[in-house]
Amino acid sequence: MSCGERLARELRAEGYRVTPQRAVILETVAHASGHRSAQEVFERARQRLPGLNLATVYRTLETLDRAGLVDLLSTGSQPMRFSLHDPSRPHAHLVCRSCGGVCDIDLDLFTALTHTVASRHGFTLDRDHIVLTGLCEACRKGRGAATEGEGGVRG
Ligand SMILES: [Zn+2]
Ligand SMILES: [Zn+2]
């Protein structure tokens, strides 16, 4: 079974109809790896779905997020990013406010924080939604360029 077929089956299992847009966009996110903007997903997906538009891509990604197949990463200042939901690899995110680079970090870094917040405030943190913003090493050293290859637009 191809990756796309497996994902389509998961989508159906969640009670969603598998439209060509949903299938292609889901597979695009899966194959793009990492955290992609809707614009990047759109650029790739429209090669397979001529006539696709960015608004549809946004709507579809939001649906896939609700279905639990895609994770949505929102940082306020940067465009939203989407990645394939991987239950076997929960993680939090570091987002650079200068270059927009995204880095995954282990949740065990937050174990102590989670306990402290729970005991002092009676509040349970959603650790897989933690996004910390700051300056990445390259930007801090003034080199600036995103080396991850994210957001690179070629002419
Ligand atoms: Zn940076
Ligand atoms: Zn991530």
Short mmCIF file of C-alpha atoms and ligand atoms in Angstrom, two decimals:
data_model
loop_
_atom_site.label_atom_id
_atom_site.label_comp_id
_atom_site.label_asym_id
_atom_site.label_seq_id
_atom_site.Cartn_x
_atom_site.Cartn_y
_atom_site.Cartn_z
CA MET A 1 0.00 0.00 0.00
CA SER A 2 1.36 3.40 -0.90
CA CYS A 3 1.84 6.09 1.67
CA GLY A 4 -1.04 8.03 0.13
CA GLU A 5 -3.43 5.09 0.38
CA ARG A 6 -2.54 4.51 4.02
CA LEU A 7 -3.11 8.18 4.86
CA ALA A 8 -6.40 8.19 2.95
CA ARG A 9 -7.52 5.22 4.98
CA GLU A 10 -6.69 7.02 8.24
CA LEU A 11 -8.62 10.03 7.05
CA ARG A 12 -11.65 7.88 6.25
CA ALA A 13 -11.33 6.16 9.64
CA GLU A 14 -11.64 9.59 11.26
CA GLY A 15 -14.93 10.02 9.45
CA TYR A 16 -13.78 12.36 6.68
CA ARG A 17 -14.51 12.03 3.01
CA VAL A 18 -11.37 11.47 0.93
CA THR A 19 -11.53 14.04 -1.86
CA PRO A 20 -8.74 14.28 -4.47
CA GLN A 21 -7.64 17.59 -2.89
CA ARG A 22 -7.41 16.06 0.57
CA ALA A 23 -5.54 12.99 -0.68
CA VAL A 24 -3.00 14.97 -2.71
CA ILE A 25 -2.43 17.65 -0.08
CA LEU A 26 -2.00 15.06 2.66
CA GLU A 27 0.51 13.15 0.58
CA THR A 28 2.31 16.38 -0.28
CA VAL A 29 2.73 17.26 3.40
CA ALA A 30 3.92 13.72 4.13
CA HIS A 31 6.54 13.76 1.39
CA ALA A 32 7.72 17.33 1.90
CA SER A 33 8.94 16.38 5.41
CA GLY A 34 9.57 18.97 8.09
CA HIS A 35 7.38 22.02 8.56
CA ARG A 36 6.00 23.60 5.43
CA SER A 37 3.99 26.73 4.82
CA ALA A 38 0.65 26.50 3.02
CA GLN A 39 2.32 28.32 0.11
CA GLU A 40 4.95 25.58 -0.21
CA VAL A 41 2.33 22.84 0.00
CA PHE A 42 0.36 24.70 -2.66
CA GLU A 43 3.37 25.01 -5.02
CA ARG A 44 3.94 21.26 -4.88
CA ALA A 45 0.36 20.04 -4.82
CA ARG A 46 -0.75 22.11 -7.81
CA GLN A 47 1.64 20.20 -10.04
CA ARG A 48 -0.68 17.26 -9.51
CA LEU A 49 -3.91 19.22 -9.21
CA PRO A 50 -4.04 21.96 -11.80
CA GLY A 51 -6.69 24.50 -10.88
CA LEU A 52 -5.94 24.19 -7.18
CA ASN A 53 -5.87 27.50 -5.31
CA LEU A 54 -4.24 28.65 -2.09
CA ALA A 55 -7.55 29.17 -0.25
CA THR A 56 -8.46 25.51 -0.88
CA VAL A 57 -5.05 24.45 0.40
CA TYR A 58 -5.59 26.41 3.64
CA ARG A 59 -9.08 25.01 4.10
CA THR A 60 -7.90 21.46 3.41
CA LEU A 61 -4.94 21.75 5.77
CA GLU A 62 -7.28 22.98 8.52
CA THR A 63 -9.55 20.00 7.91
CA LEU A 64 -6.58 17.63 8.05
CA ASP A 65 -5.50 19.29 11.29
CA ARG A 66 -8.96 18.69 12.79
CA ALA A 67 -8.76 15.07 11.62
CA GLY A 68 -5.50 14.76 13.55
CA LEU A 69 -3.40 13.85 10.52
CA VAL A 70 -1.55 17.12 10.21
CA ASP A 71 0.01 19.29 12.92
CA LEU A 72 -0.39 22.99 12.66
CA LEU A 73 2.40 25.19 13.95
CA SER A 74 1.42 28.77 14.60
CA THR A 75 3.92 31.30 15.90
CA GLY A 76 2.10 34.57 15.47
CA SER A 77 4.65 36.47 13.43
CA GLN A 78 5.61 33.75 10.94
CA PRO A 79 3.29 32.13 8.41
CA MET A 80 1.62 28.99 9.71
CA ARG A 81 3.51 25.75 9.12
CA PHE A 82 2.14 22.27 8.62
CA SER A 83 3.74 18.90 9.19
CA LEU A 84 2.56 15.33 9.17
CA HIS A 85 1.30 14.25 12.60
CA ASP A 86 3.58 11.54 13.93
CA PRO A 87 2.28 10.04 17.20
CA SER A 88 5.47 8.04 17.62
CA ARG A 89 7.57 11.19 17.79
CA PRO A 90 5.96 13.86 19.97
CA HIS A 91 8.01 17.04 20.15
CA ALA A 92 7.95 20.76 20.83
CA HIS A 93 9.29 23.50 18.56
CA LEU A 94 11.89 26.23 18.53
CA VAL A 95 11.09 28.91 15.97
CA CYS A 96 13.60 31.59 14.99
CA ARG A 97 11.96 35.01 14.87
CA SER A 98 14.54 36.26 12.41
CA CYS A 99 14.84 33.60 9.69
CA GLY A 100 11.70 31.58 10.54
CA GLY A 101 13.67 28.34 10.85
CA VAL A 102 11.96 25.58 12.85
CA CYS A 103 13.73 23.09 15.08
CA ASP A 104 12.15 20.09 16.83
CA ILE A 105 13.08 19.50 20.47
CA ASP A 106 12.42 16.59 22.82
CA LEU A 107 9.50 16.87 25.19
CA ASP A 108 11.52 15.53 28.10
CA LEU A 109 13.10 18.98 28.36
CA PHE A 110 9.73 20.12 29.69
CA THR A 111 9.19 17.39 32.27
CA ALA A 112 10.28 19.56 35.21
CA LEU A 113 8.40 22.59 33.89
CA THR A 114 5.24 20.51 33.43
CA HIS A 115 5.38 19.31 37.04
CA THR A 116 6.07 22.79 38.41
CA VAL A 117 3.22 24.34 36.44
CA ALA A 118 0.86 21.58 37.54
CA SER A 119 1.70 21.90 41.24
CA ARG A 120 1.76 25.71 41.38
CA HIS A 121 -1.13 26.49 39.06
CA GLY A 122 -3.11 23.26 38.79
CA PHE A 123 -2.64 23.59 35.05
CA THR A 124 -1.77 20.78 32.63
CA LEU A 125 0.48 21.86 29.78
CA ASP A 126 -0.14 20.58 26.26
CA ARG A 127 3.49 19.84 25.71
CA ASP A 128 3.19 18.91 22.08
CA HIS A 129 1.90 22.38 21.35
CA ILE A 130 4.76 24.22 22.98
CA VAL A 131 6.42 26.70 20.64
CA LEU A 132 9.36 28.72 21.89
CA THR A 133 10.52 31.67 19.86
CA GLY A 134 13.96 33.25 19.83
CA LEU A 135 17.06 33.56 17.69
CA CYS A 136 18.70 30.52 16.13
CA GLU A 137 22.43 30.04 16.33
CA ALA A 138 23.06 31.25 12.78
CA CYS A 139 21.04 34.42 13.28
CA ARG A 140 22.61 35.07 16.67
CA LYS A 141 26.03 34.94 15.00
CA GLY A 142 24.80 37.26 12.28
CA ARG A 143 24.90 34.69 9.51
CA GLY A 144 21.16 34.83 9.24
CA ALA A 145 20.39 32.53 6.33
CA ALA A 146 17.98 29.67 6.94
CA THR A 147 19.93 26.54 6.14
CA GLU A 148 16.98 24.20 6.56
CA GLY A 149 15.76 24.93 3.09
CA GLU A 150 12.43 26.12 4.40
CA GLY A 151 10.76 29.00 2.68
CA GLY A 152 13.27 29.09 -0.15
CA VAL A 153 11.53 30.33 -3.24
CA ARG A 154 13.23 29.65 -6.51
CA GLY A 155 12.53 31.74 -9.57
ZN ZN B 1 17.43 32.19 12.43
ZN ZN B 2 7.89 19.49 14.45
#
